Amino acid sequence: MPEITHKNGFVYLIGAGPGDPGLITVRGRECIGLADVILYDYLANEELLRHARQDAELIYAGKVGGAHNREQSQINELLIQKALEGKIVARLKGGDPFVFGRGGEECEELAAHRIPFEVVPGVTAGIGAAAYAGIPLTHRDFTTSVAFVTGHEGHDKDVSTIDWERLSLGSGTLVFYMGIKNLPQITASLITQGRTPETPVALIRWGTRPDQKVLTGTLADIAEKARKNGFKAPAITVVGDVVTLREKLRWFDSRPLFGRTVLVTRAADQAGEFSRLLEAQGARVLECPTIRVVPPESFAGLDDAISRLADFHWLVFSSANAVAAFFDRLNCLGLDSRAIGPCKICTVGPKTAELLRSHGIRADLMPDDYKGEGVVAAFTDLDIRGRKILFPRGDRARDVIPAGLQQQGAEVTAPVAYRNLSPDAVPQAVLTALEERQVDCVTFTASSTATNLADLLGENRFLNLLGGLTVASIGPITSRTCRELGLEVHVEPREYTLAALTAEIVSYYRSRI
Ligand code: SAH
């Protein structure tokens, strides 16, 4: 859809969904990317801000459990001020903006100032959290209606605007928002007005997030259970017989890695694929970039090789970074995939081959064993005496491939195509989680991720913070590095892929239940 030109400012009121960043709408994500200014809530997952433009101004307008960080009137004023400056403003709110979200008031203000706006609906907590708890809000065998109710009201019948009698006598499912503090009054009102005390109840805190907590009971005992468990907001309360379905239908908090926190030490520019795989198994993932991939100090070696690409018989890639760096350079030099001509290509594993395919090229050779030694072994079946091989590599790449191929009589050119640098520091959120012992498992997907993390933390702190954690390594070389650094390795897959590593972590924890 062509966007309106916003000469006089424009406000997008966007529902961010209940927590899982995947639950924002396509339109919502699109609008975040259009904004000059983003005002976001406490309940809106901050991860969504990565869809923002680099130069967008980010303003936290959070409300933390009633202690309003900014008063609603201040938020309204800010919205109006920014829009009147001609800015495109995104107001990012938890759940749906029009369900207990003050979205109505914000729009009234905008309308009064003749500021144009668009409302992007979101998955409200009642819908999202119930789904992730395995509770269908309606079900033909149980009930045909559902009501969303605020639990943040006086419960004295004279002042409450809630019709407790009707709510209680109807057979519908009730979903209370903001009701944890008032749980004793809510449950008492419902019982007094006629709901049976045995009615099932579920409390869902931080629904759809990896730290979702669910507590179930009945109208008679849930308030006391919540008190004993120290159950806190933000949570919704679901009342009704449908709650019993959770036993059969829970699918999210029963995933194998649910409740586990996994630290992924990864290259900064690497796609979050490993994190997604772990999250799909229910893990809470913390990412700690340990490598920064940057261009080489000089492109002379690589450029020289590229200028005589036609001389080479083989091109060998031992990492996805090498593929990316090589094709970037081709592009910079005004060339494209055709420059490779009849030269054959070997990749170290399926990921590298996949990236290569995105450039329209299929690998001719891939070892069974996805590492440098495997590449060398794969070539022993071919006669490469006198053959010219180009091996664009990282500055810290091991010598195994060039040495092994030379030994077989090949002539190897191995220019540096990229460098691996350490980032400046470990992110504070990661340090805090390690210090507070919240992390269960740390993963290493290359030797350099381990050595760089040790460098970043310093040897003592590395061992103090990581000792005692489950260590998962992608393969024997990385494991050896981990051991040299003083760690014990608990998980190592037979196949050196992220999918296999994920599966191995799952079976490790399964075997420990
Ligand atoms: N507009 C939001 C609701 C804001 S009111 C929406 O549509 O979801 C704030 C209340 O929403 C909280 O007190 C809690 O009851 C509920 N809530 C929001 N996010 C939640 C989550 N992830 N899990 C459980 N309850 C949530």
Coordinates of C-alpha atoms and ligand atoms in Angstrom, one line a residue:
M1 CA 0.0 0.0 0.0
P2 CA 1.5 3.4 -0.9
E3 CA 2.0 5.4 2.3
I4 CA 0.3 8.7 2.8
T5 CA 2.7 11.5 2.8
H6 CA 2.6 12.9 6.3
K7 CA 3.4 16.6 6.1
N8 CA 1.5 17.4 9.2
G9 CA 2.5 14.5 11.3
F10 CA 0.8 11.2 11.8
V11 CA 0.3 8.8 14.6
Y12 CA 0.2 5.0 14.4
L13 CA -1.4 3.4 17.4
I14 CA 0.1 -0.1 17.3
G15 CA -0.8 -3.1 19.2
A16 CA 2.4 -4.9 20.0
G17 CA 0.8 -8.1 21.0
P18 CA 1.1 -9.9 24.4
G19 CA 4.9 -10.5 24.6
D20 CA 6.1 -13.0 22.0
P21 CA 7.6 -10.7 19.4
G22 CA 6.3 -12.9 16.7
L23 CA 2.7 -12.0 17.6
I24 CA 2.8 -8.5 16.2
T25 CA 0.8 -8.0 13.0
V26 CA 2.4 -7.6 9.6
R27 CA 1.0 -4.0 9.5
G28 CA 2.2 -3.3 13.0
R29 CA 5.8 -4.2 12.1
E30 CA 5.6 -2.2 8.9
C31 CA 4.4 0.9 10.8
I32 CA 7.2 0.6 13.4
G33 CA 9.6 0.9 10.4
L34 CA 8.0 4.0 9.2
A35 CA 8.2 6.0 12.4
D36 CA 10.5 8.9 13.2
V37 CA 9.6 8.6 16.9
I38 CA 8.5 5.5 18.8
L39 CA 6.8 5.7 22.2
Y40 CA 6.7 2.3 23.7
D41 CA 5.1 0.7 26.7
Y42 CA 6.3 -1.5 29.6
L43 CA 4.2 -4.4 28.2
A44 CA 5.4 -4.0 24.6
N45 CA 8.3 -6.3 24.0
E46 CA 11.4 -4.2 23.4
E47 CA 12.7 -6.7 20.9
L48 CA 10.2 -5.2 18.5
L49 CA 12.2 -2.0 18.4
R50 CA 14.7 -3.7 16.1
H51 CA 12.1 -3.1 13.3
A52 CA 12.6 0.6 13.9
R53 CA 14.7 2.8 11.6
Q54 CA 18.3 3.3 12.7
D55 CA 17.6 7.0 13.2
A56 CA 14.3 6.7 15.0
E57 CA 13.9 8.4 18.3
L58 CA 12.9 5.8 21.0
I59 CA 11.0 7.0 24.0
Y60 CA 10.1 4.7 26.9
A61 CA 6.6 5.6 28.1
G62 CA 6.3 2.7 30.4
K63 CA 3.9 2.0 33.1
V64 CA 5.3 -0.4 35.7
G65 CA 2.5 -2.0 37.8
G66 CA 0.6 1.2 38.5
A67 CA 3.7 3.3 39.2
H68 CA 3.2 5.2 36.1
N69 CA 6.5 6.2 34.6
R70 CA 4.9 8.9 32.7
E71 CA 1.4 10.1 33.5
Q72 CA -1.2 9.5 30.7
S73 CA -1.6 13.2 30.2
Q74 CA 2.2 13.5 29.6
I75 CA 2.0 10.7 27.1
N76 CA -0.9 12.4 25.3
E77 CA 1.0 15.7 25.3
L78 CA 4.2 14.1 23.9
L79 CA 2.2 12.3 21.1
I80 CA 0.6 15.6 20.1
Q81 CA 3.8 17.6 20.4
K82 CA 5.8 15.2 18.2
A83 CA 3.0 14.9 15.6
L84 CA 2.6 18.7 15.4
E85 CA 6.4 18.9 14.7
G86 CA 5.5 16.9 11.5
K87 CA 6.8 13.6 12.8
I88 CA 5.5 10.2 12.1
V89 CA 4.9 8.8 15.5
A90 CA 4.4 5.1 16.5
R91 CA 2.7 4.5 19.8
L92 CA 3.5 0.9 20.6
K93 CA 1.3 -0.5 23.2
G94 CA 1.1 -4.0 24.8
G95 CA -1.6 -6.3 23.5
D96 CA -4.4 -4.4 21.6
P97 CA -4.5 -0.6 21.9
F98 CA -8.3 -0.6 22.4
V99 CA -8.5 -3.2 25.1
F100 CA -7.8 -1.7 28.5
G101 CA -5.0 0.2 26.7
R102 CA -6.1 3.8 27.0
G103 CA -6.0 3.8 23.2
G104 CA -9.4 5.3 23.1
E105 CA -8.3 8.3 25.1
E106 CA -5.2 8.8 23.1
C107 CA -7.2 8.8 19.8
E108 CA -9.7 11.3 21.3
E109 CA -6.9 13.7 22.0
L110 CA -5.5 13.2 18.5
A111 CA -8.9 13.8 16.9
A112 CA -9.3 17.0 19.0
H113 CA -6.0 18.3 17.6
R114 CA -6.9 17.1 14.1
I115 CA -3.9 14.9 14.0
P116 CA -4.5 12.0 11.6
F117 CA -4.0 8.5 13.0
E118 CA -4.3 4.8 12.2
V119 CA -5.1 2.1 14.7
V120 CA -3.3 -1.2 14.2
P121 CA -5.0 -3.9 16.3
G122 CA -2.9 -6.4 18.3
V123 CA -3.3 -9.7 19.9
T124 CA -4.7 -8.8 23.3
A125 CA -3.3 -10.6 26.4
G126 CA -6.6 -12.4 27.1
I127 CA -6.4 -14.1 23.7
G128 CA -2.6 -14.5 23.5
A129 CA -2.0 -15.7 27.0
A130 CA -4.9 -18.1 27.0
A131 CA -3.8 -19.6 23.8
Y132 CA -0.2 -20.1 25.1
A133 CA -1.6 -21.7 28.2
G134 CA -3.6 -24.2 26.2
I135 CA -7.0 -22.7 27.2
P136 CA -9.6 -22.2 24.5
L137 CA -11.7 -19.3 25.6
T138 CA -14.8 -20.8 24.0
H139 CA -15.5 -24.4 23.3
R140 CA -18.8 -26.0 22.2
D141 CA -18.8 -28.4 25.1
F142 CA -18.3 -25.7 27.8
T143 CA -19.4 -22.2 26.8
T144 CA -20.3 -20.0 23.9
S145 CA -19.4 -16.7 25.4
V146 CA -16.5 -14.8 26.8
A147 CA -16.1 -11.5 28.5
F148 CA -13.0 -9.3 29.1
V149 CA -13.3 -7.5 32.4
T150 CA -11.1 -5.1 34.3
G151 CA -10.0 -6.4 37.7
H152 CA -8.8 -3.0 38.6
E153 CA -11.9 -1.6 40.1
G154 CA -13.6 -1.1 43.5
H155 CA -15.6 -4.2 44.4
D156 CA -18.0 -2.5 46.7
K157 CA -21.2 -3.1 44.8
D158 CA -22.3 0.5 45.2
V159 CA -19.3 2.0 43.4
S160 CA -18.4 -0.8 40.9
T161 CA -19.6 -0.3 37.4
I162 CA -19.2 -4.0 36.8
D163 CA -22.4 -6.0 37.0
W164 CA -21.2 -8.8 39.2
E165 CA -24.5 -10.5 39.4
R166 CA -24.8 -10.9 35.6
L167 CA -21.1 -11.9 35.2
S168 CA -21.5 -14.5 37.9
L169 CA -24.8 -16.0 36.7
G170 CA -23.8 -16.2 33.0
S171 CA -22.0 -19.4 32.1
G172 CA -19.4 -17.6 30.0
T173 CA -15.7 -17.6 30.4
L174 CA -14.4 -14.5 32.2
V175 CA -11.0 -13.0 31.6
F176 CA -9.9 -10.4 34.1
Y177 CA -7.1 -8.0 33.3
M178 CA -5.1 -6.2 36.0
G179 CA -6.8 -8.3 38.6
I180 CA -4.1 -10.0 40.6
K181 CA -4.1 -7.6 43.6
N182 CA -7.9 -7.8 43.8
L183 CA -8.1 -11.5 43.4
P184 CA -9.6 -12.2 46.8
Q185 CA -12.4 -9.6 46.1
I186 CA -13.0 -10.8 42.6
T187 CA -13.3 -14.5 43.5
A188 CA -15.5 -13.6 46.6
S189 CA -17.8 -11.4 44.5
L190 CA -18.3 -14.1 41.9
I191 CA -19.0 -16.8 44.5
T192 CA -21.4 -14.5 46.4
Q193 CA -23.3 -13.7 43.2
G194 CA -23.7 -17.3 42.3
R195 CA -20.8 -18.9 40.5
T196 CA -20.0 -22.2 42.1
P197 CA -16.8 -22.2 44.2
E198 CA -15.5 -25.2 42.3
T199 CA -15.3 -23.2 39.0
P200 CA -11.8 -23.7 37.6
V201 CA -9.5 -20.7 37.4
A202 CA -6.1 -20.1 35.8
L203 CA -3.7 -17.2 36.4
I204 CA -1.3 -16.6 33.5
R205 CA 1.6 -14.3 34.1
W206 CA 3.8 -12.9 31.3
G207 CA 1.8 -15.1 28.9
T208 CA 3.4 -16.0 25.5
R209 CA 6.9 -15.2 26.9
P210 CA 9.5 -17.8 27.8
D211 CA 9.0 -16.9 31.4
Q212 CA 5.2 -17.5 31.3
K213 CA 3.9 -18.8 34.6
V214 CA 0.5 -20.5 35.0
L215 CA -1.2 -21.3 38.3
T216 CA -4.5 -23.2 38.3
G217 CA -7.1 -23.7 41.0
T218 CA -10.8 -22.9 41.7
L219 CA -12.7 -19.8 42.7
A220 CA -12.5 -21.1 46.2
D221 CA -8.8 -21.5 46.5
I222 CA -7.0 -19.5 43.8
A223 CA -6.6 -16.3 45.8
E224 CA -4.9 -18.2 48.6
K225 CA -2.7 -20.2 46.2
A226 CA -1.6 -17.0 44.5
R227 CA -0.7 -15.5 47.8
K228 CA 1.3 -18.5 48.9
N229 CA 3.1 -18.6 45.5
G230 CA 3.8 -14.9 45.5
F231 CA 2.1 -14.7 42.2
K232 CA 2.4 -11.2 40.8
A233 CA 1.2 -9.0 37.9
P234 CA 1.1 -8.7 35.0
A235 CA -1.3 -11.6 34.7
I236 CA -4.7 -12.4 33.4
T237 CA -7.2 -14.5 35.3
V238 CA -9.3 -16.9 33.3
V239 CA -12.5 -18.2 35.1
G240 CA -14.6 -21.0 33.6
D241 CA -14.8 -24.7 32.9
V242 CA -12.6 -24.3 29.7
V243 CA -9.6 -24.0 32.1
T244 CA -9.8 -27.8 32.6
L245 CA -8.8 -28.2 28.9
R246 CA -5.3 -27.0 29.7
E247 CA -4.3 -30.4 31.0
K248 CA -4.9 -31.9 27.6
L249 CA -4.0 -28.9 25.4
R250 CA -0.9 -27.2 27.0
W251 CA 1.6 -27.0 24.2
F252 CA 3.9 -24.1 25.0
D253 CA 5.1 -24.4 28.6
S254 CA 5.5 -28.2 28.1
R255 CA 8.2 -27.8 25.4
P256 CA 11.4 -29.6 26.2
L257 CA 13.5 -26.5 26.9
F258 CA 10.7 -24.4 28.5
G259 CA 12.0 -22.8 31.7
R260 CA 15.7 -23.1 30.6
T261 CA 17.8 -20.2 29.7
V262 CA 20.4 -20.7 27.0
L263 CA 23.2 -18.4 26.3
V264 CA 24.1 -18.2 22.6
T265 CA 27.6 -16.9 22.0
R266 CA 27.5 -15.9 18.4
A267 CA 29.0 -13.8 15.7
A268 CA 27.4 -10.4 15.7
D269 CA 26.4 -10.5 12.0
Q270 CA 25.3 -14.0 12.1
A271 CA 21.5 -14.6 11.6
G272 CA 19.6 -15.5 14.7
E273 CA 18.9 -18.9 13.3
F274 CA 20.3 -20.9 16.3
S275 CA 18.3 -18.7 18.7
R276 CA 15.1 -19.4 16.7
L277 CA 15.8 -23.1 16.8
L278 CA 16.2 -23.1 20.6
E279 CA 13.2 -20.8 21.1
A280 CA 11.1 -23.3 19.1
Q281 CA 12.0 -25.8 21.8
G282 CA 10.8 -23.4 24.5
A283 CA 14.1 -22.0 25.7
R284 CA 14.6 -18.4 26.8
V285 CA 17.6 -17.3 24.7
L286 CA 20.2 -14.7 25.6
E287 CA 22.5 -13.6 22.8
C288 CA 26.1 -12.7 23.5
P289 CA 27.9 -11.5 20.4
T290 CA 31.5 -12.7 20.6
I291 CA 32.7 -12.0 17.1
R292 CA 32.5 -9.1 14.9
V293 CA 33.1 -9.8 11.2
V294 CA 34.9 -7.0 9.5
P295 CA 36.7 -6.5 6.2
P296 CA 40.4 -7.4 6.0
E297 CA 43.0 -4.7 6.5
S298 CA 43.8 -5.0 2.8
F299 CA 41.9 -6.5 -0.1
A300 CA 45.0 -6.8 -2.2
G301 CA 45.3 -10.6 -1.9
L302 CA 41.7 -11.3 -2.5
D303 CA 41.4 -8.8 -5.4
D304 CA 44.5 -10.3 -7.0
A305 CA 42.9 -13.7 -6.8
I306 CA 39.6 -12.5 -8.2
S307 CA 41.3 -10.8 -11.1
R308 CA 42.6 -14.2 -12.2
L309 CA 39.6 -16.3 -11.2
A310 CA 39.7 -18.1 -14.5
D311 CA 43.1 -19.7 -13.5
F312 CA 41.5 -21.6 -10.6
H313 CA 40.1 -25.1 -10.7
W314 CA 38.5 -25.0 -7.3
L315 CA 37.1 -22.5 -4.9
V316 CA 36.8 -23.7 -1.3
F317 CA 34.5 -22.0 1.4
S318 CA 34.9 -23.1 5.0
S319 CA 32.3 -20.7 6.4
A320 CA 29.2 -18.8 5.5
N321 CA 31.2 -15.6 6.4
A322 CA 33.7 -16.5 3.7
V323 CA 30.9 -16.9 1.1
A324 CA 29.4 -13.6 2.1
A325 CA 32.7 -11.8 2.1
F326 CA 33.7 -13.2 -1.3
F327 CA 30.5 -12.3 -3.0
D328 CA 30.5 -8.8 -1.4
R329 CA 33.9 -8.2 -2.8
L330 CA 32.8 -9.5 -6.3
N331 CA 30.0 -7.0 -6.1
C332 CA 32.3 -4.1 -5.1
L333 CA 34.5 -4.9 -8.0
G334 CA 31.5 -4.7 -10.4
L335 CA 31.3 -8.4 -10.9
D336 CA 28.8 -11.1 -10.1
S337 CA 28.5 -14.9 -9.8
R338 CA 29.3 -15.4 -13.5
A339 CA 32.9 -14.4 -12.7
I340 CA 33.4 -17.8 -11.2
G341 CA 33.0 -19.4 -14.6
P342 CA 33.7 -23.2 -14.7
C343 CA 35.6 -23.2 -11.4
K344 CA 34.3 -25.9 -9.1
I345 CA 33.2 -25.2 -5.6
C346 CA 33.5 -27.0 -2.3
T347 CA 31.6 -25.9 0.8
V348 CA 32.3 -27.2 4.3
G349 CA 28.7 -27.9 5.2
P350 CA 25.0 -27.4 4.3
K351 CA 24.7 -23.9 5.7
T352 CA 27.6 -22.7 3.5
A353 CA 26.1 -24.5 0.6
E354 CA 22.7 -22.9 1.2
L355 CA 24.1 -19.4 1.3
L356 CA 26.0 -20.2 -2.0
R357 CA 22.7 -21.3 -3.5
S358 CA 21.2 -17.9 -2.7
H359 CA 23.9 -16.6 -5.1
G360 CA 22.5 -19.0 -7.8
I361 CA 25.4 -21.5 -7.4
R362 CA 25.4 -25.1 -6.4
A363 CA 28.3 -26.6 -4.6
D364 CA 30.1 -29.4 -6.4
L365 CA 31.6 -31.0 -3.3
M366 CA 30.6 -31.1 0.4
P367 CA 32.3 -33.4 2.9
D368 CA 30.3 -35.9 5.1
D369 CA 32.2 -34.5 8.1
Y370 CA 31.4 -30.7 8.2
K371 CA 34.8 -29.4 9.2
G372 CA 38.2 -28.6 7.7
E373 CA 39.5 -32.1 8.1
G374 CA 36.4 -33.3 6.2
V375 CA 37.1 -30.9 3.3
V376 CA 40.7 -32.3 3.1
A377 CA 39.4 -35.9 3.2
A378 CA 36.8 -35.2 0.5
F379 CA 39.5 -34.1 -1.9
T380 CA 41.6 -37.3 -1.4
D381 CA 39.1 -39.1 -3.8
L382 CA 39.9 -36.6 -6.5
D383 CA 43.3 -36.1 -8.1
I384 CA 44.2 -32.5 -7.3
R385 CA 47.9 -32.6 -8.1
G386 CA 48.9 -29.4 -9.8
R387 CA 45.3 -28.0 -9.5
K388 CA 45.0 -24.4 -8.4
I389 CA 42.7 -23.9 -5.4
L390 CA 41.4 -20.6 -4.1
F391 CA 40.5 -20.6 -0.4
P392 CA 39.2 -17.1 0.7
R393 CA 39.4 -17.3 4.5
G394 CA 39.0 -15.6 7.8
D395 CA 42.1 -14.2 9.5
R396 CA 41.8 -16.7 12.3
A397 CA 41.0 -19.7 10.2
R398 CA 43.0 -22.8 11.0
D399 CA 45.7 -24.0 8.6
V400 CA 44.1 -27.5 8.1
I401 CA 42.6 -26.9 4.7
P402 CA 45.5 -25.1 2.9
A403 CA 48.1 -27.5 4.4
G404 CA 46.0 -30.6 3.7
L405 CA 45.3 -29.6 0.1
Q406 CA 49.0 -28.7 -0.5
Q407 CA 50.0 -32.1 0.8
Q408 CA 47.9 -33.6 -1.9
G409 CA 49.8 -31.6 -4.5
A410 CA 47.5 -28.7 -5.0
E411 CA 48.6 -25.1 -5.4
V412 CA 46.6 -23.2 -2.8
T413 CA 46.0 -19.4 -2.7
A414 CA 44.5 -18.4 0.7
P415 CA 43.8 -14.6 0.8
V416 CA 42.2 -13.1 3.9
A417 CA 38.6 -12.2 2.9
Y418 CA 37.4 -11.1 6.4
R419 CA 38.6 -10.7 9.9
N420 CA 37.1 -11.8 13.2
L421 CA 37.3 -9.2 15.9
S422 CA 36.1 -9.3 19.4
P423 CA 33.3 -6.9 20.3
D424 CA 34.1 -4.3 23.0
A425 CA 32.1 -5.9 25.9
V426 CA 29.6 -8.5 27.0
P427 CA 26.1 -7.0 27.0
Q428 CA 25.0 -5.9 30.5
A429 CA 21.8 -8.1 30.4
V430 CA 24.0 -11.2 29.7
L431 CA 26.4 -10.3 32.6
T432 CA 23.6 -9.8 35.0
A433 CA 21.9 -13.1 34.0
L434 CA 25.2 -14.9 34.5
E435 CA 25.9 -13.2 37.8
E436 CA 22.5 -14.0 39.1
R437 CA 22.8 -17.6 38.0
Q438 CA 19.8 -17.5 35.7
V439 CA 21.6 -19.2 32.8
D440 CA 21.3 -23.0 32.5
C441 CA 23.3 -23.7 29.4
V442 CA 26.0 -21.9 27.4
T443 CA 26.6 -22.8 23.7
F444 CA 29.6 -22.4 21.5
T445 CA 29.4 -22.8 17.7
A446 CA 33.0 -22.2 16.9
S447 CA 36.3 -22.2 18.8
S448 CA 36.5 -18.4 18.4
T449 CA 33.2 -17.9 20.3
A450 CA 34.8 -19.6 23.3
T451 CA 38.2 -17.9 23.1
N452 CA 36.6 -14.5 22.5
L453 CA 34.2 -14.8 25.4
A454 CA 37.1 -15.8 27.6
D455 CA 39.0 -12.8 26.4
L456 CA 36.0 -10.5 27.0
L457 CA 35.4 -11.7 30.5
G458 CA 38.9 -12.4 31.6
E459 CA 40.0 -15.9 32.5
N460 CA 38.9 -15.9 36.1
R461 CA 35.5 -14.4 35.6
F462 CA 35.0 -16.7 32.6
L463 CA 35.4 -19.7 34.8
N464 CA 33.6 -18.3 37.7
L465 CA 30.5 -17.3 35.7
L466 CA 30.5 -20.4 33.4
G467 CA 31.7 -23.1 35.7
G468 CA 28.8 -25.3 36.7
L469 CA 26.7 -24.4 33.6
T470 CA 25.8 -27.0 31.0
V471 CA 28.3 -26.5 28.1
A472 CA 27.1 -27.3 24.6
S473 CA 29.6 -27.3 21.8
I474 CA 29.0 -27.8 18.1
G475 CA 31.9 -30.3 17.5
P476 CA 35.2 -31.7 18.6
I477 CA 37.4 -28.8 17.7
T478 CA 35.2 -26.3 19.6
S479 CA 35.0 -28.8 22.5
R480 CA 38.8 -29.0 22.6
T481 CA 39.1 -25.3 22.9
C482 CA 36.5 -25.2 25.6
R483 CA 38.5 -27.8 27.6
E484 CA 41.7 -25.9 27.1
L485 CA 39.9 -22.9 28.6
G486 CA 39.0 -25.0 31.6
L487 CA 35.4 -25.9 30.9
E488 CA 33.8 -29.3 30.9
V489 CA 31.8 -30.1 27.8
H490 CA 28.4 -31.8 28.3
V491 CA 26.7 -31.7 24.9
E492 CA 28.3 -32.3 21.5
P493 CA 26.3 -33.5 18.5
R494 CA 27.5 -36.1 16.0
E495 CA 26.7 -33.9 13.1
Y496 CA 28.1 -30.4 13.3
T497 CA 25.0 -28.3 12.5
L498 CA 22.9 -25.9 14.6
A499 CA 19.9 -28.2 14.2
A500 CA 21.8 -31.2 15.5
L501 CA 23.2 -29.2 18.4
T502 CA 19.7 -28.1 19.3
A503 CA 18.4 -31.6 19.2
E504 CA 21.3 -32.8 21.3
I505 CA 20.6 -30.1 24.0
V506 CA 17.0 -31.2 24.0
S507 CA 18.0 -34.9 24.6
Y508 CA 20.5 -33.9 27.2
Y509 CA 17.8 -32.2 29.3
R510 CA 15.2 -35.0 28.5
S511 CA 17.6 -37.5 29.9
R512 CA 18.0 -35.5 33.1
I513 CA 14.2 -35.2 34.0
Ligands
SAH1 N1 -3.9 -3.4 26.0 C1 -3.4 -4.6 26.7 C2 -3.9 -4.6 28.2 C3 -3.2 -3.5 29.0 S1 -3.8 -3.5 30.7 C4 -3.9 -5.8 26.0 O1 -4.7 -5.8 25.1 O2 -3.4 -6.9 26.4 C5 -2.5 -4.4 31.5 C6 -2.9 -5.8 31.8 O3 -2.9 -6.6 30.7 C7 -2.0 -6.5 32.8 O4 -2.3 -6.1 34.1 C8 -2.4 -7.9 32.6 O5 -3.6 -8.2 33.2 C9 -2.6 -8.0 31.1 N2 -1.4 -8.4 30.4 C10 -0.7 -7.7 29.5 N3 0.2 -8.5 28.9 C11 0.1 -9.7 29.5 C12 0.8 -10.9 29.4 N4 1.8 -11.1 28.5 N5 0.4 -12.0 30.2 C13 -0.6 -11.8 31.0 N6 -1.3 -10.7 31.2 C14 -0.9 -9.6 30.5

